[in-house]
Short mmCIF file of C-alpha atoms in Angstrom, two decimals:
data_model
loop_
_atom_site.label_atom_id
_atom_site.label_comp_id
_atom_site.label_asym_id
_atom_site.label_seq_id
_atom_site.Cartn_x
_atom_site.Cartn_y
_atom_site.Cartn_z
CA MET A 1 -4.19 -3.34 34.22
CA ARG A 2 -2.64 -2.16 30.83
CA GLY A 3 -4.15 1.10 29.40
CA GLN A 4 -5.99 1.20 26.01
CA PHE A 5 -4.13 2.83 22.98
CA ILE A 6 -6.40 4.89 20.78
CA THR A 7 -5.30 6.82 17.52
CA LEU A 8 -7.13 9.33 15.34
CA GLU A 9 -5.94 9.32 11.65
CA GLY A 10 -6.77 11.60 8.76
CA SER A 11 -5.65 13.92 6.04
CA GLU A 12 -4.97 17.57 6.48
CA GLY A 13 -8.33 19.33 6.87
CA ALA A 14 -10.12 16.45 8.25
CA GLY A 15 -10.44 17.89 11.82
CA LYS A 16 -8.32 15.63 13.80
CA SER A 17 -7.32 18.15 16.48
CA THR A 18 -11.08 19.10 17.02
CA ASN A 19 -11.74 15.54 17.35
CA VAL A 20 -9.27 14.61 19.49
CA ASP A 21 -10.87 17.12 21.89
CA SER A 22 -14.15 14.98 21.23
CA VAL A 23 -12.36 11.75 22.30
CA CYS A 24 -10.92 13.34 25.36
CA ALA A 25 -13.99 14.82 26.73
CA THR A 26 -15.73 11.46 26.02
CA LEU A 27 -12.92 9.74 28.07
CA ASP A 28 -13.32 12.64 30.74
CA ASN A 29 -17.23 11.92 30.96
CA ALA A 30 -16.33 8.04 31.53
CA GLY A 31 -13.96 9.09 34.39
CA ILE A 32 -11.04 7.35 32.32
CA ARG A 33 -7.42 8.52 33.09
CA TYR A 34 -5.65 9.28 29.89
CA LEU A 35 -2.50 10.78 28.11
CA ARG A 36 -2.94 12.90 25.09
CA THR A 37 -0.20 13.28 22.45
CA ARG A 38 0.69 13.34 18.94
CA GLU A 39 2.97 12.01 15.99
CA PRO A 40 5.39 12.94 14.94
CA GLY A 41 6.50 14.28 18.12
CA GLY A 42 5.28 13.75 21.79
CA THR A 43 8.80 14.22 23.60
CA PRO A 44 11.21 17.21 22.95
CA MET A 45 13.54 15.05 20.62
CA ALA A 46 10.52 13.74 18.54
CA GLU A 47 9.14 17.26 18.37
CA ALA A 48 12.41 18.57 17.00
CA LEU A 49 12.37 15.71 14.42
CA ARG A 50 8.75 16.76 13.56
CA GLU A 51 10.15 20.12 12.92
CA SER A 52 12.88 18.92 10.60
CA MET A 53 10.40 16.55 8.46
CA LEU A 54 8.08 19.38 7.81
CA HIS A 55 10.29 22.23 7.11
CA LYS A 56 10.52 23.74 3.84
CA TRP A 57 14.25 22.73 2.94
CA GLU A 58 15.88 24.12 -0.37
CA GLU A 59 16.83 20.85 -1.02
CA GLN A 60 14.87 17.85 -2.26
CA VAL A 61 13.69 15.76 0.62
CA ASP A 62 14.22 11.88 0.05
CA ALA A 63 11.26 10.03 0.68
CA LEU A 64 13.13 7.38 2.65
CA ALA A 65 14.67 10.02 4.67
CA GLU A 66 11.24 11.40 5.42
CA LEU A 67 9.91 7.87 6.29
CA LEU A 68 13.32 7.44 8.77
CA LEU A 69 12.61 10.55 10.39
CA VAL A 70 9.07 9.53 11.25
CA PHE A 71 10.07 6.39 12.60
CA ALA A 72 13.03 7.75 14.64
CA ALA A 73 10.57 10.08 16.38
CA ARG A 74 8.18 7.12 16.74
CA ALA A 75 10.88 5.12 18.64
CA GLN A 76 11.32 7.82 20.93
CA HIS A 77 7.77 8.81 21.44
CA LEU A 78 7.02 4.94 22.50
CA THR A 79 9.91 4.49 24.84
CA ASN A 80 9.53 7.60 26.61
CA VAL A 81 5.83 8.47 26.45
CA ILE A 82 3.35 5.71 25.03
CA GLU A 83 4.34 2.52 26.56
CA PRO A 84 5.19 3.88 30.03
CA ALA A 85 1.56 5.27 29.94
CA LEU A 86 0.03 2.39 28.98
CA ASP A 87 2.06 0.11 31.62
CA ARG A 88 0.59 2.16 34.32
CA GLY A 89 -2.84 1.72 33.24
CA GLN A 90 -3.66 5.16 31.22
CA TRP A 91 -5.19 5.34 28.10
CA VAL A 92 -3.04 7.17 25.49
CA VAL A 93 -4.98 9.21 22.88
CA CYS A 94 -2.82 9.87 20.04
CA ASP A 95 -2.98 12.29 16.87
CA ARG A 96 -1.72 9.89 14.13
CA PHE A 97 0.41 6.99 14.42
CA THR A 98 1.63 4.20 12.05
CA ASP A 99 -1.19 3.93 9.88
CA ALA A 100 -0.31 7.81 8.82
CA SER A 101 3.09 6.25 7.79
CA PHE A 102 1.61 3.63 5.46
CA ALA A 103 -0.72 6.21 4.11
CA TYR A 104 1.49 9.28 3.40
CA GLN A 105 5.07 7.57 2.98
CA GLY A 106 3.75 4.29 1.68
CA TYR A 107 0.91 5.42 -0.65
CA GLY A 108 1.28 8.94 -0.78
CA ARG A 109 5.40 8.62 -1.32
CA GLN A 110 4.95 5.18 -3.21
CA LEU A 111 7.67 3.64 -1.11
CA ASP A 112 7.93 -0.21 -0.73
CA LEU A 113 5.37 -1.36 1.72
CA GLU A 114 7.85 -3.95 2.99
CA LYS A 115 10.12 -1.47 4.14
CA LEU A 116 7.39 0.04 6.36
CA GLU A 117 6.54 -3.11 7.57
CA THR A 118 10.05 -4.08 8.60
CA LEU A 119 10.42 -0.78 10.41
CA GLU A 120 6.90 -1.12 12.03
CA SER A 121 8.22 -4.26 13.40
CA TRP A 122 11.76 -2.96 14.52
CA VAL A 123 10.16 -0.08 16.12
CA HIS A 124 7.11 -1.44 17.83
CA GLY A 125 6.71 -5.03 17.39
CA SER A 126 3.11 -6.41 18.08
CA LEU A 127 1.96 -3.36 19.46
CA GLN A 128 -1.14 -1.73 17.41
CA PRO A 129 -3.71 0.68 18.59
CA ASP A 130 -6.81 -0.85 20.30
CA LEU A 131 -8.97 1.62 18.26
CA SER A 132 -8.23 4.10 15.36
CA LEU A 133 -10.57 6.32 14.10
CA TYR A 134 -10.03 7.54 10.48
CA LEU A 135 -11.58 10.82 9.52
CA ASP A 136 -12.23 10.28 5.79
CA LEU A 137 -12.43 13.42 3.68
CA GLU A 138 -12.62 13.94 -0.15
CA PRO A 139 -9.27 15.56 -1.01
CA ASP A 140 -10.89 18.48 -3.08
CA ILE A 141 -12.73 19.44 0.31
CA ALA A 142 -9.59 18.97 2.25
CA GLU A 143 -7.99 21.23 -0.05
CA ALA A 144 -10.35 23.84 0.04
CA ARG A 145 -10.43 23.58 4.06
CA ILE A 146 -6.67 24.44 4.31
CA ALA A 147 -6.54 26.96 1.46
CA GLU A 148 -6.09 29.89 3.86
CA ARG A 149 -3.75 28.28 6.19
CA GLU A 150 -0.16 28.86 6.30
CA LYS A 151 1.19 25.40 5.16
CA ASP A 152 4.22 23.24 5.89
CA ARG A 153 6.08 21.21 3.40
CA MET A 154 3.59 17.97 3.74
CA GLU A 155 0.33 20.44 3.19
CA GLU A 156 2.02 21.89 0.08
CA GLU A 157 1.72 18.67 -1.81
CA GLN A 158 -0.25 18.38 -5.11
CA ARG A 159 -3.79 17.01 -4.82
CA ALA A 160 -2.82 13.33 -6.59
CA PHE A 161 -0.27 12.83 -3.48
CA PHE A 162 -3.51 13.44 -1.21
CA ILE A 163 -5.58 11.09 -3.53
CA ARG A 164 -2.96 8.19 -2.93
CA VAL A 165 -2.85 9.15 0.86
CA ARG A 166 -6.64 8.68 1.11
CA GLU A 167 -6.43 5.49 -0.96
CA GLY A 168 -3.79 4.24 1.67
CA TYR A 169 -6.09 4.83 4.67
CA LEU A 170 -8.91 3.28 2.96
CA ALA A 171 -6.74 0.19 2.18
CA ARG A 172 -5.63 0.13 5.96
CA ALA A 173 -9.30 0.47 6.95
CA LYS A 174 -10.38 -2.49 5.08
CA GLN A 175 -7.64 -4.76 6.51
CA PHE A 176 -7.75 -3.94 10.02
CA GLU A 177 -11.02 -4.15 12.09
CA ARG A 178 -9.64 -1.88 14.68
CA ILE A 179 -10.21 1.02 12.38
CA VAL A 180 -13.40 2.80 12.26
CA THR A 181 -13.91 4.95 9.29
CA ILE A 182 -16.04 8.40 9.88
CA ASN A 183 -17.14 10.63 7.31
CA ALA A 184 -15.45 13.83 7.87
CA GLY A 185 -17.46 15.48 5.06
CA GLN A 186 -20.42 15.79 7.29
CA PRO A 187 -21.21 18.86 9.60
CA LEU A 188 -18.87 18.96 12.50
CA ALA A 189 -21.62 18.34 14.83
CA ALA A 190 -22.43 15.08 13.19
CA VAL A 191 -18.77 14.12 12.87
CA GLN A 192 -18.40 14.82 16.83
CA ALA A 193 -21.37 12.51 17.37
CA ASP A 194 -20.13 9.72 15.33
CA VAL A 195 -16.66 10.20 17.39
CA CYS A 196 -18.40 10.08 20.63
CA THR A 197 -20.44 7.03 19.58
CA ALA A 198 -17.46 5.16 18.48
CA ILE A 199 -15.64 5.99 21.80
CA ASN A 200 -18.49 5.13 24.18
CA ARG A 201 -18.98 1.91 22.27
CA PHE A 202 -15.12 1.01 22.74
CA ILE A 203 -15.69 2.05 26.41
CA GLU A 204 -18.24 -0.58 26.91
CA ASP A 205 -16.44 -3.20 25.06
CA SER A 206 -13.37 -2.62 27.04
CA THR A 207 -15.41 -2.89 30.20
CA VAL A 208 -17.06 -6.35 29.01
CA ARG A 209 -13.41 -7.50 28.39
CA ALA A 210 -11.95 -6.27 31.62
CA GLY A 211 -14.66 -8.05 33.46
CA ARG A 212 -13.91 -11.28 31.56
CA ASP A 213 -10.12 -11.15 32.55
CA VAL A 214 -11.03 -10.63 36.21
#
């Protein structure tokens, strides 16, 4: 049986890494085999493309060039990691996927969404996550959370950029039922509880669907 594809989404400071841990712990408790990965990245080549995208270049980085780097990394990641894992029945837990591209490059960089839709179709066709958890956080709170962090090129963007990114995520959440929005402004324990509830509900639904297919 093909594995399930779970993604976590959110802006900087939303607590994605911590809550990926919560997702994995919940899957461990359920005895589910999974692979944990991230985007951009997940393979040596894709990680190199990630570094290139986030590097603080002296030259201006073109928004389309940034988008193409993300999708080049994604193509490599899908071919060598995500698709093989799903095909062998493993679940995949990924820190970000294409929803991030629509939020960051589509809304944040204000690129034509049709270009993203074309790249999405070329790179992964009909493949979409089975469940996406979007950790929603007000940009001013996110800014305060990462204030002391050594920032990469993306994290150094202005608040207006992250306001647009959030608008993009919220628009995607309204468009797709697979996206569950979680208030990341809550205390960490409450956020983790909401994440675990969403994952356990998804596991139960997946078990019911699998039973129907037998």
